[in-house]
Short mmCIF file of C-alpha atoms in Angstrom, two decimals:
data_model
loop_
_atom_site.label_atom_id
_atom_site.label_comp_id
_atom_site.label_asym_id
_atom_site.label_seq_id
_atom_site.Cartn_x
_atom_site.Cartn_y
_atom_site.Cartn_z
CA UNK U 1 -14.74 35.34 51.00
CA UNK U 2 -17.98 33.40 49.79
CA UNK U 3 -17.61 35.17 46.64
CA UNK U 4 -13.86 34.45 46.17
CA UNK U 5 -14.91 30.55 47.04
CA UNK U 6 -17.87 30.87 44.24
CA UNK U 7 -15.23 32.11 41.58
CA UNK U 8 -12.84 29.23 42.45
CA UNK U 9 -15.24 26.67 41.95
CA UNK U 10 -16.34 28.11 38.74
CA UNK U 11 -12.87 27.36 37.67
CA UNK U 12 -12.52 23.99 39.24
CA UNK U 13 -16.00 23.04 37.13
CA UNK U 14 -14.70 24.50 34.15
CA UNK U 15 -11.53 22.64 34.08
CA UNK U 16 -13.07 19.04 34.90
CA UNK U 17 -15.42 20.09 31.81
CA UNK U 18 -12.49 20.45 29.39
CA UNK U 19 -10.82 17.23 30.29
CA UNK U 20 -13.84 15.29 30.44
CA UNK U 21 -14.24 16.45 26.29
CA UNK U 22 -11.27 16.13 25.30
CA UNK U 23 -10.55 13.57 22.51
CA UNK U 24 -8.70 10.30 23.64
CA UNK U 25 -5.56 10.04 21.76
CA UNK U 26 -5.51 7.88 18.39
CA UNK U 27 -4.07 4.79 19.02
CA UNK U 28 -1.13 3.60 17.30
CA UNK U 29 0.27 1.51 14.94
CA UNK U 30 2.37 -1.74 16.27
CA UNK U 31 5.73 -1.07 15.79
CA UNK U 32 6.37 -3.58 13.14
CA UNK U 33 4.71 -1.86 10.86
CA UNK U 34 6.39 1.65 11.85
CA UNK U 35 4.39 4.75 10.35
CA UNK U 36 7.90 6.40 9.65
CA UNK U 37 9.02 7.36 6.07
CA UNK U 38 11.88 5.14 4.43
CA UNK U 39 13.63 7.28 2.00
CA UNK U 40 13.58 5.75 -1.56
CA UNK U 41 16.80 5.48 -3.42
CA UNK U 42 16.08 6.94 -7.10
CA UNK U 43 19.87 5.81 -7.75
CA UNK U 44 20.08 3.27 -10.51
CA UNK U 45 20.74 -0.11 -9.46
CA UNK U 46 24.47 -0.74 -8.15
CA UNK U 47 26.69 -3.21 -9.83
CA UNK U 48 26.14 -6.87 -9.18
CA UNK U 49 27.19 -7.03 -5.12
CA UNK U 50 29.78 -9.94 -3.63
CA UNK U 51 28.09 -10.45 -0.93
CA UNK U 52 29.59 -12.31 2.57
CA UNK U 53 29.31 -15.88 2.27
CA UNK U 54 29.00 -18.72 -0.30
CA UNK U 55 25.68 -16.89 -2.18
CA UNK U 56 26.22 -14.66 -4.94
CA UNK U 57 23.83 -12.39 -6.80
CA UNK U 58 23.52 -10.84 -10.16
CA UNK U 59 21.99 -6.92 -11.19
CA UNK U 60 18.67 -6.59 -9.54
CA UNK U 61 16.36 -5.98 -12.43
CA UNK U 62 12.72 -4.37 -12.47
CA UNK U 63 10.46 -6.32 -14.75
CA UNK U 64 7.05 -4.22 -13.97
CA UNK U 65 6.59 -1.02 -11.99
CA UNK U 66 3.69 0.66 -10.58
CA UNK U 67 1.85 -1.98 -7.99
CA UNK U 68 -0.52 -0.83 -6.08
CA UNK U 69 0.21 -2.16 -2.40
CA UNK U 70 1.29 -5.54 -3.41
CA UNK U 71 1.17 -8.44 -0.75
CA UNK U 72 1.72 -12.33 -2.57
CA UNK U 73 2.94 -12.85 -5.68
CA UNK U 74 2.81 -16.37 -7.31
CA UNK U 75 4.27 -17.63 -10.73
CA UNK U 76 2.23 -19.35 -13.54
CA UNK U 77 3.69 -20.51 -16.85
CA UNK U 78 2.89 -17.20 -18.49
CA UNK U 79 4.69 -15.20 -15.82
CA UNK U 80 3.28 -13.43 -12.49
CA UNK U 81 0.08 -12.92 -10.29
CA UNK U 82 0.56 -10.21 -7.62
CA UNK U 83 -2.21 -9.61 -5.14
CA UNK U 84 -3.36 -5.91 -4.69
CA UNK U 85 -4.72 -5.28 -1.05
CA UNK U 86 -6.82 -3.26 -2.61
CA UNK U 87 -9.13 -6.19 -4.38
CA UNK U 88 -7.23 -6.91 -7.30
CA UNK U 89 -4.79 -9.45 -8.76
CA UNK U 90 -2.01 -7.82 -11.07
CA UNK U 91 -1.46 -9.85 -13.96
CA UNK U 92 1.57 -9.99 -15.49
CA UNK U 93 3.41 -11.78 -18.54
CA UNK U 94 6.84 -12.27 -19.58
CA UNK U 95 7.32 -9.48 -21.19
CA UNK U 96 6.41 -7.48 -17.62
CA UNK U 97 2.83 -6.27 -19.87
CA UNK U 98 0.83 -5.57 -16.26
CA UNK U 99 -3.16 -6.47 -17.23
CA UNK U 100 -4.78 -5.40 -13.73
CA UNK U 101 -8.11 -7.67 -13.22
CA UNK U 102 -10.81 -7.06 -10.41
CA UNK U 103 -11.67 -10.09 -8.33
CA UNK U 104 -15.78 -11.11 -7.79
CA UNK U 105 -16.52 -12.20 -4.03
CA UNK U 106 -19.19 -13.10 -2.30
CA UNK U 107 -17.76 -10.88 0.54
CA UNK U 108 -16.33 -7.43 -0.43
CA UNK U 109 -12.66 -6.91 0.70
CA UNK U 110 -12.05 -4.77 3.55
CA UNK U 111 -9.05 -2.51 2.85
CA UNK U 112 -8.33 -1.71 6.68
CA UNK U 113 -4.50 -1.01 8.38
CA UNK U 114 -2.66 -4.32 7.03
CA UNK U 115 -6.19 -5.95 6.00
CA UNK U 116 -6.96 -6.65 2.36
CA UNK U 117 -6.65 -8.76 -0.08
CA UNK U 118 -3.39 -10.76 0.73
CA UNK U 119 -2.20 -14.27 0.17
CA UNK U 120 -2.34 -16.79 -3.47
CA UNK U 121 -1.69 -19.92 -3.77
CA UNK U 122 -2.04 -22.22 -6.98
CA UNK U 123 -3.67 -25.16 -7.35
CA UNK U 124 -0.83 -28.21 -8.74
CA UNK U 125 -3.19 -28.05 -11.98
CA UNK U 126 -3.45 -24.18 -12.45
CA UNK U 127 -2.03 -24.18 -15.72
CA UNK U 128 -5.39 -26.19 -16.89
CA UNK U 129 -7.85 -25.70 -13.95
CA UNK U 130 -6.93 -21.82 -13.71
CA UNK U 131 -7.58 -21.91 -10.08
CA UNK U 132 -6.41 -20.71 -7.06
CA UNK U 133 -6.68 -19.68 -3.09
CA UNK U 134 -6.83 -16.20 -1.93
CA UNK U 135 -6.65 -15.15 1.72
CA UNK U 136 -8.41 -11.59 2.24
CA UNK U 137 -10.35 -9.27 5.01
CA UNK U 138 -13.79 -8.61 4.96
CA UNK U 139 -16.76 -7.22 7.28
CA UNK U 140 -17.11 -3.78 9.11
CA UNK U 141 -14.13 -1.40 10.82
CA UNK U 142 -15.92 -2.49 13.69
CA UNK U 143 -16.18 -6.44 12.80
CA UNK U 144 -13.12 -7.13 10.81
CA UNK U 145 -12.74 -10.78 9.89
CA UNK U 146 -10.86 -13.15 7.57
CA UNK U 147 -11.11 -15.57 4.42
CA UNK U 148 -9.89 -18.33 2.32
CA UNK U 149 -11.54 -18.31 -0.94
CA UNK U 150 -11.32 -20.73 -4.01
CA UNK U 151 -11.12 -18.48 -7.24
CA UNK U 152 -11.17 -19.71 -11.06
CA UNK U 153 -10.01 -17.16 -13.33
CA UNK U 154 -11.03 -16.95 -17.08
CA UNK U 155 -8.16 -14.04 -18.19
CA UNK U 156 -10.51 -11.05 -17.73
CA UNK U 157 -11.16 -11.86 -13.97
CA UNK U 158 -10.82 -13.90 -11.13
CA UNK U 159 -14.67 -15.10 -9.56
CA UNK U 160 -14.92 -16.74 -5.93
CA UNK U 161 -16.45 -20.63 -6.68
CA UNK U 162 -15.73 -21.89 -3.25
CA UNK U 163 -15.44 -21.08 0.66
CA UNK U 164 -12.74 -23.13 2.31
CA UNK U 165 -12.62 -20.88 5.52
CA UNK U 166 -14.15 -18.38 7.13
CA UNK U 167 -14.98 -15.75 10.39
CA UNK U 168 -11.03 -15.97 10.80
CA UNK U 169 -10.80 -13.55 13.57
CA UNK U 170 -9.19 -10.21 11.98
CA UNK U 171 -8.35 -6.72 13.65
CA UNK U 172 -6.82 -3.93 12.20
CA UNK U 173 -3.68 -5.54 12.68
CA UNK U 174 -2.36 -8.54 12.77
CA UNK U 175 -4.30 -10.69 10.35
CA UNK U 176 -1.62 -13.46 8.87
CA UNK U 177 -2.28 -14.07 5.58
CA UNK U 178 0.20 -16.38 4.00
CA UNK U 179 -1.15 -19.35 2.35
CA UNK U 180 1.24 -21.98 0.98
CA UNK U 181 0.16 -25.39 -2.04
CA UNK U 182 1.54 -28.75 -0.16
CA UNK U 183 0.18 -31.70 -2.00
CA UNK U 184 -3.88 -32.01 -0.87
CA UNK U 185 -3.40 -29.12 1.95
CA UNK U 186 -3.42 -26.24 1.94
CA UNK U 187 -1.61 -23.94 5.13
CA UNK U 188 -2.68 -20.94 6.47
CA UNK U 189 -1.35 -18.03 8.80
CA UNK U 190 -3.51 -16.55 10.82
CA UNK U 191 -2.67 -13.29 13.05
CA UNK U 192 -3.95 -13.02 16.87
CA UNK U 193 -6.62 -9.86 15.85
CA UNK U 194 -4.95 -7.61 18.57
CA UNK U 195 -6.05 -10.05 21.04
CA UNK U 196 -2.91 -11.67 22.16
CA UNK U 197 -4.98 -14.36 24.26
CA UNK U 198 -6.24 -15.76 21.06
CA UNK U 199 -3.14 -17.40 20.14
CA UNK U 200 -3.44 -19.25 23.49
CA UNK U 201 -6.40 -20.24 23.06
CA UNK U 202 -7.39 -23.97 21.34
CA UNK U 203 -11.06 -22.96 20.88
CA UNK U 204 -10.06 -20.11 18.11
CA UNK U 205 -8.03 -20.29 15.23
CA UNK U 206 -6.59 -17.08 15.35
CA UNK U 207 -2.79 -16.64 15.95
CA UNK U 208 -2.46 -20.28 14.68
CA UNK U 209 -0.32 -22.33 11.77
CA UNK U 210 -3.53 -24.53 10.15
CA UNK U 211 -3.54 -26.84 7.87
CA UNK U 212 -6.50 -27.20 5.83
CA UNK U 213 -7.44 -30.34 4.05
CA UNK U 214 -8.30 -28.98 0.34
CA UNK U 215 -11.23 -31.60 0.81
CA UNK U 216 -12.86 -29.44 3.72
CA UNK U 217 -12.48 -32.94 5.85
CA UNK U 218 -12.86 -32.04 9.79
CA UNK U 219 -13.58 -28.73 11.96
CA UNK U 220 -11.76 -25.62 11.56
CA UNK U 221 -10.20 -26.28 15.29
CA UNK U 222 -8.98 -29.63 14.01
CA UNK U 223 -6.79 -27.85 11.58
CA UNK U 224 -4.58 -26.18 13.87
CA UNK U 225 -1.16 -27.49 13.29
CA UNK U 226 0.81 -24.98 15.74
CA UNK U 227 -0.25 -22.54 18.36
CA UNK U 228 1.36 -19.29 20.30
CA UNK U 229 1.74 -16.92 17.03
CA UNK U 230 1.37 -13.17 17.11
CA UNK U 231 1.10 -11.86 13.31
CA UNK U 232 2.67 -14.57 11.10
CA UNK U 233 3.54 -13.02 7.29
CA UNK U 234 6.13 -16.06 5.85
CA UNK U 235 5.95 -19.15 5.29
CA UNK U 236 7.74 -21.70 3.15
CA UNK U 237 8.38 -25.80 3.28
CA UNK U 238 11.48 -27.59 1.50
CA UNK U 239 11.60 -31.32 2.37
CA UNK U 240 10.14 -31.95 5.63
CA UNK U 241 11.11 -28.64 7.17
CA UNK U 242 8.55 -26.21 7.51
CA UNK U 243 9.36 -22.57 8.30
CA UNK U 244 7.07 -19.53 9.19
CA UNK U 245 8.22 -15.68 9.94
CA UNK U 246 6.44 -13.56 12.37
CA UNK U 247 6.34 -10.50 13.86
CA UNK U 248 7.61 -9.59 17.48
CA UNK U 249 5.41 -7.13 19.61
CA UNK U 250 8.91 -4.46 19.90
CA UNK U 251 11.53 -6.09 17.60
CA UNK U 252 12.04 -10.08 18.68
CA UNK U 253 10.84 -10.66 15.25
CA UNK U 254 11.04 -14.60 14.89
CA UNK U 255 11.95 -17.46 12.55
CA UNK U 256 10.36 -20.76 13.36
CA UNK U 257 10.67 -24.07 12.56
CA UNK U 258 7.44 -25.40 12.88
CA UNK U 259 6.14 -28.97 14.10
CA UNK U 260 2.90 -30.38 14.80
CA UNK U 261 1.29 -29.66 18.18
CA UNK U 262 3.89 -27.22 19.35
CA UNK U 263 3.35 -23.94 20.81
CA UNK U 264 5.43 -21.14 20.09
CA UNK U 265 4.94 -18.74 23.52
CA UNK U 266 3.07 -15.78 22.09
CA UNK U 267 1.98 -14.24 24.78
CA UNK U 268 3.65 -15.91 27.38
CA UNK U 269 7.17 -15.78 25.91
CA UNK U 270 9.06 -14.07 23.00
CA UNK U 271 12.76 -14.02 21.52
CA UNK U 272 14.70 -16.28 23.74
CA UNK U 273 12.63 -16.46 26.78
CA UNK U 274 12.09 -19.77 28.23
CA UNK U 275 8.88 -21.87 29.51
CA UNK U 276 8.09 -25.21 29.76
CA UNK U 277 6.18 -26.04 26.78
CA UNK U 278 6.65 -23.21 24.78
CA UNK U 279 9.08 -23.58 22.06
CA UNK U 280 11.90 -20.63 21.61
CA UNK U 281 12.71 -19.75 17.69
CA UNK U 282 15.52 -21.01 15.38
CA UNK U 283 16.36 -17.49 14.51
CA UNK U 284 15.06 -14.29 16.11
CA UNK U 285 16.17 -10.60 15.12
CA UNK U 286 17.48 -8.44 18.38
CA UNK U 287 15.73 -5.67 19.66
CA UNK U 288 15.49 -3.32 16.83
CA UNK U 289 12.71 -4.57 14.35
CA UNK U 290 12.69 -5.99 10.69
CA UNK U 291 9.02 -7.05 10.15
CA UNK U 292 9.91 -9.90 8.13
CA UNK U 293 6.89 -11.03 5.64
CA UNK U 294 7.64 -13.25 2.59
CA UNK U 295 10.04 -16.42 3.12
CA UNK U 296 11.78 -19.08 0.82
CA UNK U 297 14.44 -21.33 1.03
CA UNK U 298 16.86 -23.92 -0.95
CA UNK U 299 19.05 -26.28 0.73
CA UNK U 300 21.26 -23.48 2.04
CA UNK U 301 19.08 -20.60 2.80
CA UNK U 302 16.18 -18.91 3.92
CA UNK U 303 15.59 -16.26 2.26
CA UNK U 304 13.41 -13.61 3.97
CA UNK U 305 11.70 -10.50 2.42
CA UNK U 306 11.61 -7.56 5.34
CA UNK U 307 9.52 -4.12 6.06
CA UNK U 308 10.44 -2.15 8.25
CA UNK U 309 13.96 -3.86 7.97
CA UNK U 310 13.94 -2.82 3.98
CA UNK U 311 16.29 -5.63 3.09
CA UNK U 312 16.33 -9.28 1.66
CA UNK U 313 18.09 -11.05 3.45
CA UNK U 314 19.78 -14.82 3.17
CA UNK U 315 19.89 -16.93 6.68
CA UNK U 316 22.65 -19.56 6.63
CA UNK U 317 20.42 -22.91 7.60
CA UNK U 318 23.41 -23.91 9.87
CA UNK U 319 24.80 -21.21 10.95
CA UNK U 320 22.30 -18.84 10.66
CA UNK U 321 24.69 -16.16 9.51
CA UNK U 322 22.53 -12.97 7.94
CA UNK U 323 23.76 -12.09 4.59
CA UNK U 324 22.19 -9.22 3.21
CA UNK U 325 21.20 -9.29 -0.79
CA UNK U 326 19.15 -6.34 -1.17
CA UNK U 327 19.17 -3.00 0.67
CA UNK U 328 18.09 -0.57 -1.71
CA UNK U 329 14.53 -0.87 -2.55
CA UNK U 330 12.73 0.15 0.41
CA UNK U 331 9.81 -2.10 2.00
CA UNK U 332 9.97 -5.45 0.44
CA UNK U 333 6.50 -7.67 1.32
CA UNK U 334 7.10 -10.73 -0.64
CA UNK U 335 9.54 -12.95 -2.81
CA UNK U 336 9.66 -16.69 -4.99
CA UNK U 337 12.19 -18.74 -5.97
CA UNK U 338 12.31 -20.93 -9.10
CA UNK U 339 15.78 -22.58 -10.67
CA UNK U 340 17.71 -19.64 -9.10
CA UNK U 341 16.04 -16.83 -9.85
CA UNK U 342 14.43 -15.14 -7.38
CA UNK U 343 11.70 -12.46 -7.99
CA UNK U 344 10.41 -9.75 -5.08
CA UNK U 345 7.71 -6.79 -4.77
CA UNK U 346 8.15 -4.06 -2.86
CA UNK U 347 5.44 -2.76 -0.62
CA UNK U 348 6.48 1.31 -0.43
CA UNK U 349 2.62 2.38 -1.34
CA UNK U 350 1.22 1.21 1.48
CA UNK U 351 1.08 4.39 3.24
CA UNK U 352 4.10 3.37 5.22
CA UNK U 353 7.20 3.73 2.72
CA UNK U 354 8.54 6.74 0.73
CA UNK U 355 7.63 5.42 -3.14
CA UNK U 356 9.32 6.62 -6.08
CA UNK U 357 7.22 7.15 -9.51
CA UNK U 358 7.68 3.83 -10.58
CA UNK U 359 6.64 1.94 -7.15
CA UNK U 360 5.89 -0.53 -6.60
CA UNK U 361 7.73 -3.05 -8.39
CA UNK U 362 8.39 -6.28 -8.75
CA UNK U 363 12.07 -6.92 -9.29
CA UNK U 364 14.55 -10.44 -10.96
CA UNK U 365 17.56 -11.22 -8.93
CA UNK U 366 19.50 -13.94 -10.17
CA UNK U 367 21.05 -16.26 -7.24
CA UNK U 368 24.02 -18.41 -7.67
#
């Protein structure tokens, strides 16, 4: 019997052991960014599409091919800057001749999950000034923070000559990133870092709206314009309507209309849920996720660039009726629009998309 009892424990030992050693499980990506393979469409492009609604569109047209994980693009006289998250800025002319041009910083950028090198914005004198803001990640895997950076470029490479912001909280995920030009500020998304508390919190600037005097005027906690983001990606401003697209922790990805001193509910609400307070979104996607990044608008739409969704999209400003434009291209991260025309990269070599040889691109669609 003792002996029986001695072999038993044995056992029990050795089985405590092995669990005790075994490896935790790796943990996984948010769902906006879904690890799951799109399947890219080598088809050529369909004919020009009638889409529901007053827009129309023309052929979709590729003007330069082979990105490498583009995030922002921005427009100069000549033609196109793309940031790489990589650490470089595509440059690109008319003619879609792609010059890619490493960037100097002071800080080396941290490619990490969605970190990297990811918004531009141009000064209102680039053309003579040649400068511009960049947003990117820097640090350790295991102290991942944030930047806004003042770059002059003299056409062989783009040089950090100024720090506007720094030790934005960062994560793997959930960073923000989008950086938009209005006037003598300059506005900047930042994500919550994986800590969804941050965004409730008025002593950190993560999962904030800011707006950033370009003269450095103030504290960085006097720049927060709105609070209660997860992981805004878009943002755009026509008149005095400012709009900003962010992700949803399991689809509920969001459209807001933003306005000084509000708080948007993240973590406390999402989607349509209600709190005194807390503002619900003009537009919000259902349960099944788009991860919507990029956003413009004109006087009749928003016009929203989506991941995981692998559409563009148009969002009737009154209605807000969905009309889809693209649907063909995979991932799309960003978009502009000038006179028109509007101009989009896809993201498919991120890791998460399917790419074809020539991805990633950045495609013309003409709007009328």
């Amino acid at each position: 019997m003792r002996r029986w009892m001695f072999i038993l424990s044995l056992v029990l030992v050795a089985g405590c052991a092995s669990e005790s050693t075994e490896a935790p499980e790796p943990e996984q990506a948010p769902v906006e960014e879904s690890t799951e393979e799109v399947p890219s469409d080598p088809a050529p492009d369909p004919e020009p599409a009638e889409p529901e609604g007053d827009v129309s569109i023309g052929a979709t047209e590729s003007i330069v091919e082979q990105l490498a994980a583009p995030w922002s693009i921005a427009q100069t006289d000549d033609g196109w800057l793309i940031s790489e998250r990589g650490g470089t800025i595509a440059v690109i002319d008319a003619d879609g001749n792609l010059d890619r041009q490493p960037v100097i910083l002071e800080e080396d950028v941290l490619e990490i999950g969605e970190g990297g090198l990811l918004g531009l914005a141009l000064t209102g004198d680039f053309a003579t000034s040649r400068q511009l803001y960049a947003y990117h990640t820097y640090g350790t895997p295991g102290n991942v923070q944030n930047r806004v950076v003042e770059l002059t470029w003299d056409g062989e490479r783009f040089e950090e000559t100024a720090v506007v912001l720094d030790e934005i909280p960062g994560a793997q995920f959930h960073n923000g990133g989008r950086l938009l030009i209005d006037g003598d500020m300059l506005w900047v998304t930042t994500g919550d870092a994986l800590v969804p508390e941050l965004a409730q919190d008025d002593s950190s600037i993560a999962g904030k709206i800011l707006r950033v005097p370009l003269s450095g005027d103030g504290e960085p906690v006097d720049w927060i314009y709105s609070s209660g983001h997860r992981n805004p990606q878009g943002l755009t401003k026509i008149e005095d309507t400012l709009y900003a697209s962010e992700h949803g922790a399991s689809g509920h990805d969001e459209v807001n209309i933003l306005e000084e001193g509000n708080n948007y509910g993240w973590p406390l609400i999402e989607a349509n849920q209600e709190q005194d307070g807390l503002e619900t979104p003009w537009f919000e996607v259902g349960e099944t996720s788009w991860a919507p990044s990029g956003i413009v608008a004109d006087d009749r739409y928003v016009y929203m660039a989506t991941l995981r969704g692998n559409r563009l999209v148009a969002i009737d400003r009154e209605s807000r009726e969905v009309i889809p434009l693209v649907e063909d291209k995979g991932r799309i991260r960003d978009l502009l629009l000038e006179d028109g025309e509007l101009y989009f990269i896809t993201n498919n070599t991120d890791g998460r998309g399917n790419p074809s040889d020539e991805d990633d691109q950045l495609y013309h669609l003409t709007i009328e």
